[in-house]
XYZ file of C-alpha atoms in Angstrom:
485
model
C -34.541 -5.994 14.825
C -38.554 -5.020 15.927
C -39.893 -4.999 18.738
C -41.833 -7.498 18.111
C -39.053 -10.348 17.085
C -36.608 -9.040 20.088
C -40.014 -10.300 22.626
C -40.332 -13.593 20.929
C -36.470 -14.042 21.307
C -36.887 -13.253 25.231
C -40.042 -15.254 25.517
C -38.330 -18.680 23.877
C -35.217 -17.911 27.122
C -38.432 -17.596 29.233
C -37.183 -13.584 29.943
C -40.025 -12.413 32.490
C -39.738 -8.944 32.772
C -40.269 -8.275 28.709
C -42.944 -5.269 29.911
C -39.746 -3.344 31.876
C -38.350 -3.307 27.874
C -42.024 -2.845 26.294
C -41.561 0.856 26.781
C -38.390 1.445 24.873
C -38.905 -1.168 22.287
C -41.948 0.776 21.706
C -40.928 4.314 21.822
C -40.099 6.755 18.645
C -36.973 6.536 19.807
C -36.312 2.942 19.138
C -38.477 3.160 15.807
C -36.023 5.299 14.353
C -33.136 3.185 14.880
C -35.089 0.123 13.853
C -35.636 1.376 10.537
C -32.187 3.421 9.846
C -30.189 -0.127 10.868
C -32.201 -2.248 8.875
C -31.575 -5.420 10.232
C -35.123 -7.266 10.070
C -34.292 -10.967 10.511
C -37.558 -12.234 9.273
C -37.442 -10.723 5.858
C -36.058 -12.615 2.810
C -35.028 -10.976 -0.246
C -33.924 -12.324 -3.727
C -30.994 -10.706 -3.971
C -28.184 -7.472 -2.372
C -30.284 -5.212 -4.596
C -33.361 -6.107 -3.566
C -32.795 -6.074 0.262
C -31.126 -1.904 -0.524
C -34.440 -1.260 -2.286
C -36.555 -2.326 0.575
C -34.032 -0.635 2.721
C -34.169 2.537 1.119
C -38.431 2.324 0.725
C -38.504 1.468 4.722
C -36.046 4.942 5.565
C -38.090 6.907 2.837
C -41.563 6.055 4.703
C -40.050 6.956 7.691
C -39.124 10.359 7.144
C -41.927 10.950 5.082
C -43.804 14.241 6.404
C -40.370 14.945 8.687
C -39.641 18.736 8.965
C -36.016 19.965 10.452
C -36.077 19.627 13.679
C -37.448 15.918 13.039
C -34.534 15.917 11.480
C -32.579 17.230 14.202
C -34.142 14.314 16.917
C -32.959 11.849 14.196
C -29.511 13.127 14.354
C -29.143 13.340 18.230
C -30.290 9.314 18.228
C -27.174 8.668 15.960
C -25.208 10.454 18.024
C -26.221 8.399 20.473
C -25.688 5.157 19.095
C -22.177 5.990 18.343
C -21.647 6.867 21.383
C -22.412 3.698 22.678
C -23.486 0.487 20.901
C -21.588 1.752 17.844
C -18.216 3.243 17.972
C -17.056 1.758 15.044
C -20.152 3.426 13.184
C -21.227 0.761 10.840
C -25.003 0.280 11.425
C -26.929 3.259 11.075
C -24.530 4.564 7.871
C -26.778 3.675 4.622
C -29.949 4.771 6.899
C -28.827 7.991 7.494
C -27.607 8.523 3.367
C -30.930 6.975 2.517
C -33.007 9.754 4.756
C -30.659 12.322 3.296
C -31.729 11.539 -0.113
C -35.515 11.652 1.011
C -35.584 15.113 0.836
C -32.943 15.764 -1.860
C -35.791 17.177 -4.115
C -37.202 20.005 -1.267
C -34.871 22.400 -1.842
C -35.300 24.571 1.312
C -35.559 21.282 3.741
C -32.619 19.751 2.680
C -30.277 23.236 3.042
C -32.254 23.190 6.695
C -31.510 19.551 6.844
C -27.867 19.656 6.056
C -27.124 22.710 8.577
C -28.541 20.520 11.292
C -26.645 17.634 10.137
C -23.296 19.723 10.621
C -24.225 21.227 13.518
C -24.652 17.534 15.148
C -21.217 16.710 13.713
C -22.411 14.780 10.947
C -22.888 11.508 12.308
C -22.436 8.278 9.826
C -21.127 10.436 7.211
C -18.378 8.377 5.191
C -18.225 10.968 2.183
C -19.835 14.217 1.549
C -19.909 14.076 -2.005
C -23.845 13.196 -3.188
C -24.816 16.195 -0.396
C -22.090 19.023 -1.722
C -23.107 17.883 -5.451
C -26.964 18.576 -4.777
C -26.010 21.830 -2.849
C -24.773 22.875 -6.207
C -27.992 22.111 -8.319
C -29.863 24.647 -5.457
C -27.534 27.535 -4.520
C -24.561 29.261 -5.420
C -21.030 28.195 -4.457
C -20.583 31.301 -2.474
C -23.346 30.555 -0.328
C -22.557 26.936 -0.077
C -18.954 28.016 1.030
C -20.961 30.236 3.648
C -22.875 27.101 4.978
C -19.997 25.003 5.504
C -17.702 27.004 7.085
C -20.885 28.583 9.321
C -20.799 25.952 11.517
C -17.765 24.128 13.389
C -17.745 20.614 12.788
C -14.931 17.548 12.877
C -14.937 16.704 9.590
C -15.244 21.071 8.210
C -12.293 19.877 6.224
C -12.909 17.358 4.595
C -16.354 19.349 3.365
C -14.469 22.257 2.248
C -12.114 19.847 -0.158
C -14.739 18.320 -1.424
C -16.676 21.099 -2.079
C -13.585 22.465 -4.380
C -13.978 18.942 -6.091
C -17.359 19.322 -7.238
C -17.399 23.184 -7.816
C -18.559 23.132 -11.788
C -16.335 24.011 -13.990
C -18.519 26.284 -14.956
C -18.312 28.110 -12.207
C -14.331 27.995 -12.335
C -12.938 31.386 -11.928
C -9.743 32.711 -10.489
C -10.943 33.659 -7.286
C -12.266 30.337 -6.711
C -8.752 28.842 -8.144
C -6.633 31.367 -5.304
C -9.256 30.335 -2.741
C -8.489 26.726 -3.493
C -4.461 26.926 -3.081
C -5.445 29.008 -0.104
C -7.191 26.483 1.457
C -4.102 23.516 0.949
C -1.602 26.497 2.093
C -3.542 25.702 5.702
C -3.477 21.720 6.175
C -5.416 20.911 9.069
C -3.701 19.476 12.329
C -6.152 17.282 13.731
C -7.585 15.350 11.027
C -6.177 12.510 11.688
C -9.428 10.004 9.430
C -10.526 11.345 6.032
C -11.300 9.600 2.261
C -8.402 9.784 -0.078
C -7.759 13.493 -1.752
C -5.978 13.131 -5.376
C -4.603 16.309 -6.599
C -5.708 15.135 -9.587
C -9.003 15.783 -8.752
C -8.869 19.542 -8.910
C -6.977 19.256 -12.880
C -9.787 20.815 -14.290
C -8.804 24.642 -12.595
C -6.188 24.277 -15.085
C -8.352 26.540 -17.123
C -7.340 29.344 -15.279
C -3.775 27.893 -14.999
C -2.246 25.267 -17.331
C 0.342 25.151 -14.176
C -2.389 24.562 -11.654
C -1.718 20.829 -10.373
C 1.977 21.963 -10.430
C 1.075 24.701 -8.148
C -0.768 22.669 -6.080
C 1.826 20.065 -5.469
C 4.448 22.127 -4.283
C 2.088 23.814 -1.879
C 0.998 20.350 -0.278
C 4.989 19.373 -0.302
C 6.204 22.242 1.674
C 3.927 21.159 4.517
C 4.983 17.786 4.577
C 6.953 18.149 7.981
C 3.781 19.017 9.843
C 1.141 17.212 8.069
C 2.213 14.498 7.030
C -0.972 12.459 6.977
C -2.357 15.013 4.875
C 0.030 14.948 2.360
C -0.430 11.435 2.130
C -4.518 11.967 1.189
C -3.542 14.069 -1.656
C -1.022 12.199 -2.788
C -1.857 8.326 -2.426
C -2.905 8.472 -5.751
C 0.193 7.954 -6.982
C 0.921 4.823 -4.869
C -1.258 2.696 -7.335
C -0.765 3.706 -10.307
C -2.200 2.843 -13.374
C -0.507 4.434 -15.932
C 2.258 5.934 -14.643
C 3.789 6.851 -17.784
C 0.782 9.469 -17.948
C 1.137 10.849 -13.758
C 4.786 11.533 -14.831
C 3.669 13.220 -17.715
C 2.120 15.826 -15.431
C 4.970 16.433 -13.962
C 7.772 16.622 -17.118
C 8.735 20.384 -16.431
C 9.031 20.007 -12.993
C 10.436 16.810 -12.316
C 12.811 17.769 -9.493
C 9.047 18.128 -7.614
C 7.752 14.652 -8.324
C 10.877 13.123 -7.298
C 10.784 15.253 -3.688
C 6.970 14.065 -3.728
C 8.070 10.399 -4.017
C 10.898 10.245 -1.531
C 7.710 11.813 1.013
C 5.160 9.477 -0.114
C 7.621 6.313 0.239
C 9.046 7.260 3.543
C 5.632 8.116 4.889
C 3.800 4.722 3.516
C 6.388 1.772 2.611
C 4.066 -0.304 0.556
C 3.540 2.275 -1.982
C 4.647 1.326 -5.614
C 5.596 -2.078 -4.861
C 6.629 -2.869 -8.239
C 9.091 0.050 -8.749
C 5.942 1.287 -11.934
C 6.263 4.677 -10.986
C 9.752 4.763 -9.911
C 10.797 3.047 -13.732
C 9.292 5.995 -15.148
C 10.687 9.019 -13.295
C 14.355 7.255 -13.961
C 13.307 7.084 -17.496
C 12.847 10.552 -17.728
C 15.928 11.482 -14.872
C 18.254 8.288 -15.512
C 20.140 10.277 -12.262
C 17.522 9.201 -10.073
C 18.361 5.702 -10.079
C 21.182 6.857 -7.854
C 18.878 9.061 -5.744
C 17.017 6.295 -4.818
C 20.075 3.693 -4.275
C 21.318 6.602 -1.537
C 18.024 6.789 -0.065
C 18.321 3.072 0.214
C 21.679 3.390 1.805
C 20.246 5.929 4.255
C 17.741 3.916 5.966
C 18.288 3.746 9.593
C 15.556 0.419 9.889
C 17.032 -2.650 9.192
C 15.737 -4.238 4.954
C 13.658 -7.081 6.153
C 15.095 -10.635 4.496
C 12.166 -12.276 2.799
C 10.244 -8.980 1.723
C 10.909 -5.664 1.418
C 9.401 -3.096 -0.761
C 11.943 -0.865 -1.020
C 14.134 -3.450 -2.575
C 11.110 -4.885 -4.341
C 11.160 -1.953 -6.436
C 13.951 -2.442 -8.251
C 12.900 -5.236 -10.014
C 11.567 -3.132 -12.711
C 15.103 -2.978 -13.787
C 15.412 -6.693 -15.406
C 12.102 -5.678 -17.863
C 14.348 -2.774 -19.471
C 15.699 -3.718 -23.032
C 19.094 -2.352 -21.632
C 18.918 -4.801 -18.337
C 22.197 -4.940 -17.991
C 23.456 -1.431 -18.034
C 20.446 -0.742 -15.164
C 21.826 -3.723 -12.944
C 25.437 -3.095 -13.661
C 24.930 0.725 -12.760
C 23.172 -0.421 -9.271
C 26.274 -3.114 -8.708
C 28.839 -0.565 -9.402
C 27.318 1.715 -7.269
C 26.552 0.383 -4.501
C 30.037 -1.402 -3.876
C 31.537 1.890 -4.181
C 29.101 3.553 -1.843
C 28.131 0.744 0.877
C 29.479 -2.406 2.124
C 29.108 -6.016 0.766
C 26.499 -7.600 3.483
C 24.256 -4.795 2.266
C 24.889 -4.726 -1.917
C 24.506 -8.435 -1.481
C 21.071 -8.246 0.146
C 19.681 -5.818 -2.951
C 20.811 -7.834 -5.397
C 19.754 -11.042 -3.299
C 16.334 -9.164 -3.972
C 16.355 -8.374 -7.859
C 17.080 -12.423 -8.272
C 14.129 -13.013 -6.358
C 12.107 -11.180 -8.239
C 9.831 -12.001 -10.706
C 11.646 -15.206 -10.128
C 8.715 -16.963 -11.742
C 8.843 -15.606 -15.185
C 10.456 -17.736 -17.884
C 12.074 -14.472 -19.847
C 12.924 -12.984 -16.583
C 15.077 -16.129 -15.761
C 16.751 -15.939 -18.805
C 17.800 -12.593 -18.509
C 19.156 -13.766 -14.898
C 21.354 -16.003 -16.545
C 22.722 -13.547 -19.474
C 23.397 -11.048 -16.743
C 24.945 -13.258 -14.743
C 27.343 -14.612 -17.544
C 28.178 -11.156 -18.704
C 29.434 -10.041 -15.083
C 31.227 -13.186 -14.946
C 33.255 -12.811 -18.381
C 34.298 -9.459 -17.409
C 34.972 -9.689 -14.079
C 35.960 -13.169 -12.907
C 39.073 -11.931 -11.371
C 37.414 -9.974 -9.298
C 36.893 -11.254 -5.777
C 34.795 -9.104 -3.936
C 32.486 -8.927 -7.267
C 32.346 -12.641 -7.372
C 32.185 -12.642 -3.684
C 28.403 -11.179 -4.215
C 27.047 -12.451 -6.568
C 27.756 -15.932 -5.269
C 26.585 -14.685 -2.182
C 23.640 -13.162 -3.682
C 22.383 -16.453 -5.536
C 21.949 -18.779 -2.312
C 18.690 -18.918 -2.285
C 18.043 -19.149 -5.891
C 17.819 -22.925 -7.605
C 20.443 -25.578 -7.818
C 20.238 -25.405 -11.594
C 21.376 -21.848 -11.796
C 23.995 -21.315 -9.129
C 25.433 -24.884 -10.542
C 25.456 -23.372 -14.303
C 27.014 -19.883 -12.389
C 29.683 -21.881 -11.237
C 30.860 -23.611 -14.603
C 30.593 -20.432 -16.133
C 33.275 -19.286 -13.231
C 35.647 -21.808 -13.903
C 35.310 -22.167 -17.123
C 36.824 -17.859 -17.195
C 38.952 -18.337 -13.340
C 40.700 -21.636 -12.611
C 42.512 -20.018 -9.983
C 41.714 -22.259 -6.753
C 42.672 -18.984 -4.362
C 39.904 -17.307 -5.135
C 37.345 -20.537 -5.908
C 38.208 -21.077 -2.495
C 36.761 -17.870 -0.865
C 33.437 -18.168 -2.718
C 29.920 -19.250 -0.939
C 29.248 -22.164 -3.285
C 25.801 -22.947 -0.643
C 23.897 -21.502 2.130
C 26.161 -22.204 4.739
C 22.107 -22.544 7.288
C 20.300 -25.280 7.737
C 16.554 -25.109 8.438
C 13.667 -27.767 8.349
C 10.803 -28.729 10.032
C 11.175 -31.660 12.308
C 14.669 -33.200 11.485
C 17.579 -31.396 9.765
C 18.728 -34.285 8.245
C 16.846 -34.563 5.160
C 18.231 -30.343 4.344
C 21.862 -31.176 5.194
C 21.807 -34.610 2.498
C 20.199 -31.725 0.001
C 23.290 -29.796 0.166
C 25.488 -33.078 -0.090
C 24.146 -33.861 -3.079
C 24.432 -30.252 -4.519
C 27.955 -30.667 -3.623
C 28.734 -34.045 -5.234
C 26.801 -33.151 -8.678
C 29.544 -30.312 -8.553
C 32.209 -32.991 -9.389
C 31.484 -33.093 -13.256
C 33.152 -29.736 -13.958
C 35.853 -29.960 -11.700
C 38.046 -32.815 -13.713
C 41.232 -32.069 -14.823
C 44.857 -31.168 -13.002
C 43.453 -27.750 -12.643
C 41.308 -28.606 -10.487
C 42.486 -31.023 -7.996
C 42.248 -28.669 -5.194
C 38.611 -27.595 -5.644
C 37.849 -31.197 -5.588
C 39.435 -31.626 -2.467
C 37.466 -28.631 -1.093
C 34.171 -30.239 -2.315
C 35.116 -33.235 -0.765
C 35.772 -31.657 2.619
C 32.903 -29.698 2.763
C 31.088 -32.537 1.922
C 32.938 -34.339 4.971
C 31.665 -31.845 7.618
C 28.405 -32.220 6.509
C 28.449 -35.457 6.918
C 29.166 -35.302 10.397
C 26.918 -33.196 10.689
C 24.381 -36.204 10.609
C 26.019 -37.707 12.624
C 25.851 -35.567 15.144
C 22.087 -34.258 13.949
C 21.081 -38.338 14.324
C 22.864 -38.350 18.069
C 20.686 -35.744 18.778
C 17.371 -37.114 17.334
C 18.040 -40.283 19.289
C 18.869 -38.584 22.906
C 16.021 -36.202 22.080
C 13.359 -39.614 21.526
C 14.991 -41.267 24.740
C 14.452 -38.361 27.167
């Protein structure tokens, strides 16, 4: 905002004392932060590209002619501003990478320029990547090494990785390669704010070893215990992956090391690899780790959360495999022999919801369930769960679960035991409307159950339709000393 606009905006509130501000609205001071924030409110432009155009041309002019120590003043002002109308430095950013790149063709002013920039702590500086690249095109990587680690700064660090990034392959030799697994042998403590590292980044010193990344990994593994947040930088790349077919790939010969990496990167972020991608892949290559993962599941010590929780979402992967029901019978039969039923019923409460949407995903719900039901209908604590497991899924398919039941198990001993509904009731407003839901579920349950052989689960039907009922009564008692009060 100029000077100028800011005293029409005080002289339209009929401000009086605009000449106690003429000063500093006036001053070099004030110029410079004008023009690096960029916020004229009197200028139209066409278009986003047009406005960073004029942007960039109104930074350019300014520094035009600057020398270092220019420079310098420029730097203390942003230090300034962060210190106080802008801690969450936003305004001054592009300004600052537009008068960088001002001077990116004087060779000699912009090394000046970029020592002073470090030794004020690099203020507004997002990502060093444009100012390590041009380093390159002027001096060697030894001496741009020298530079950065010359002067103490907060984000030292995060210069030194990225100056290992854009070191030319060229220039790739094993010194530099040593130097490099050197420098992620020493994770830094205090960074606690930095732009995503991927490993993957640093695949081209492979030419020195085809091993490299491997190398690499391990190294940034063994210090997960005290730098965790670094570990995550370097490894978040794997948390969206986008073909992870090809990321395990990398790791084929040392698999035991991407699975350790995983276990990390889950257990430090939760919401990485929602969709169980990555984690389908390593258990195509290791079908053991299906079972590494159902104990870590087992180990948790926080509570799985009821409508959403990644680390049962990922698992769903399971019901795209052409052998579905091996996969889902393997995770059944392990987890009731390694955990109790509230907690087996809750994953596979999870892998029918889903994907719920998908038509062929549906169908394979329904095969599955029919083939668990053919072989083990006898068995009650198996039946016990899966019934258990399909509350919350449509009437359609817990209705066609249940003929398939009887239709293989008459026996009304173990019928009786079985959660045909939800036994909760929620609703907005009156209950009423939920409770004659699950009365009708319960009557359109009478079909199947003709015949001798079934007299008594008719009679169970019929009193579990009979509680519900009063149930409304009692739910309409209370609506009606609820509107009297």
């Amino acid at each position: 905002m100029t000077a100028a606009h800011i005293e029409d905006i005080l002289k339209l509130i009929n401000y009086d004392d605009i000449d106690i501000l003429s000063p500093f609205l006036n001053s070099p001071k004030y110029l410079i932060f004008d023009v690096l924030n960029n916020k004229r409110q009197k200028q139209i432009f066409k278009g986003y590209q047009e406005r960073k155009a004029w942007e960039k041309e109104q930074v350019q002019l300014l520094v035009k002619g600057y020398d270092a120590l220019k420079y310098e003043y420029m730097f203390q002002i942003c230090n300034e501003c962060l210190c106080t109308i802008d801690k969450e430095a936003r305004l001054l950013t592009s300004g600052v990478e537009y008068a960088l790149e001002a001077i990116a063709a004087n060779s000699t002013l912009f090394i000046d320029v970029v020592k002073k920039y470090m030794q004020a702590d690099t203020p507004y500086c997002r990502h060093p990547h444009k100012i390590i690249e041009r380093l390159f095109n002027i001096i060697s990587p030894e001496q741009i090494k020298d530079l950065i680690i010359s002067v103490n700064f907060k984000q030292q660090n995060i210069w030194m990785w990225e100056f290992y990034v854009c070191l030319p392959e060229s220039h790739i030799t094993t010194s530099w390669a040593e130097d490099l697994l050197h420098f992620l042998n020493r994770p830094s403590k205090t960074l606690r704010s930095a732009p995503p590292r991927p490993l993957d980044a640093i695949r081209k010193y492979g030419i020195i070893h085809k091993n490299f990344l491997l190398k690499a990994s391990k190294i940034v593994s063994e210090h997960y215990d005290e730098s965790p947040y670094i570990f995550y930088l370097y490894f978040e790349w794997l948390s969206c992956p986008s073909d992870a077919a090809e990321m395990v790939k990398m790791y084929r010969t040392e698999l035991n090391l991407l699975e350790e990496i995983y276990f990390k990167l889950i257990s430090y972020e939760g919401r990485v690899d929602e969709d169980g991608e990555l984690l389908a892949e390593i258990i195509s290559m290791d079908g053991s780790f299906l079972f590494s993962y159902l104990d870590f599941l087992l180990k948790q010590t926080t509570r799985f959360h009821y409508m959403y929780d990644t680390r049962l979402t990922r698992l769903a992967f399971v019901w795209q495999k052409d052998d579905y029901f091996t996969s889902i019978d393997l995770i059944l039969n392990y987890l009731i022999e390694h955990s109790d039923n509230s907690t087996t019923i809750l994953v596979l409460r999870y892998l029918f919801l889903c994907k719920g949407g998908e038509e062929d995903v549906m169908e394979r719900y329904v095969l599955w369930i029919r083939h668990t039901i053919q072989l083990f209908s006898g068995d009650e604590q198996r039946m016990y769960i899966l019934f258990s497991a399909l509350e919350d899924q449509n009437e359609n398919l817990r209705r066609e679960t249940l003929k398939e039941f009887l239709h293989q198990n008459s026996d009304y001993q173990l019928f009786e035991r079985l959660p045909l509904d939800s036994s909760l009731v929620s609703g907005v407003g009156s209950l009423i409307p939920a409770i004659q839901r699950k009365i009708g579920y319960l009557r359109s349950l009478f079909p199947m159950l003709s015949g001798i052989d079934f007299l008594q689960h008719t009679q169970k039907i019929e009193r579990d339709i009979q509680r519900w009922e009063a149930d409304i009564q009692r739910e309409e008692i209370g609506e009606l000393l609820r509107d009297i009060s």
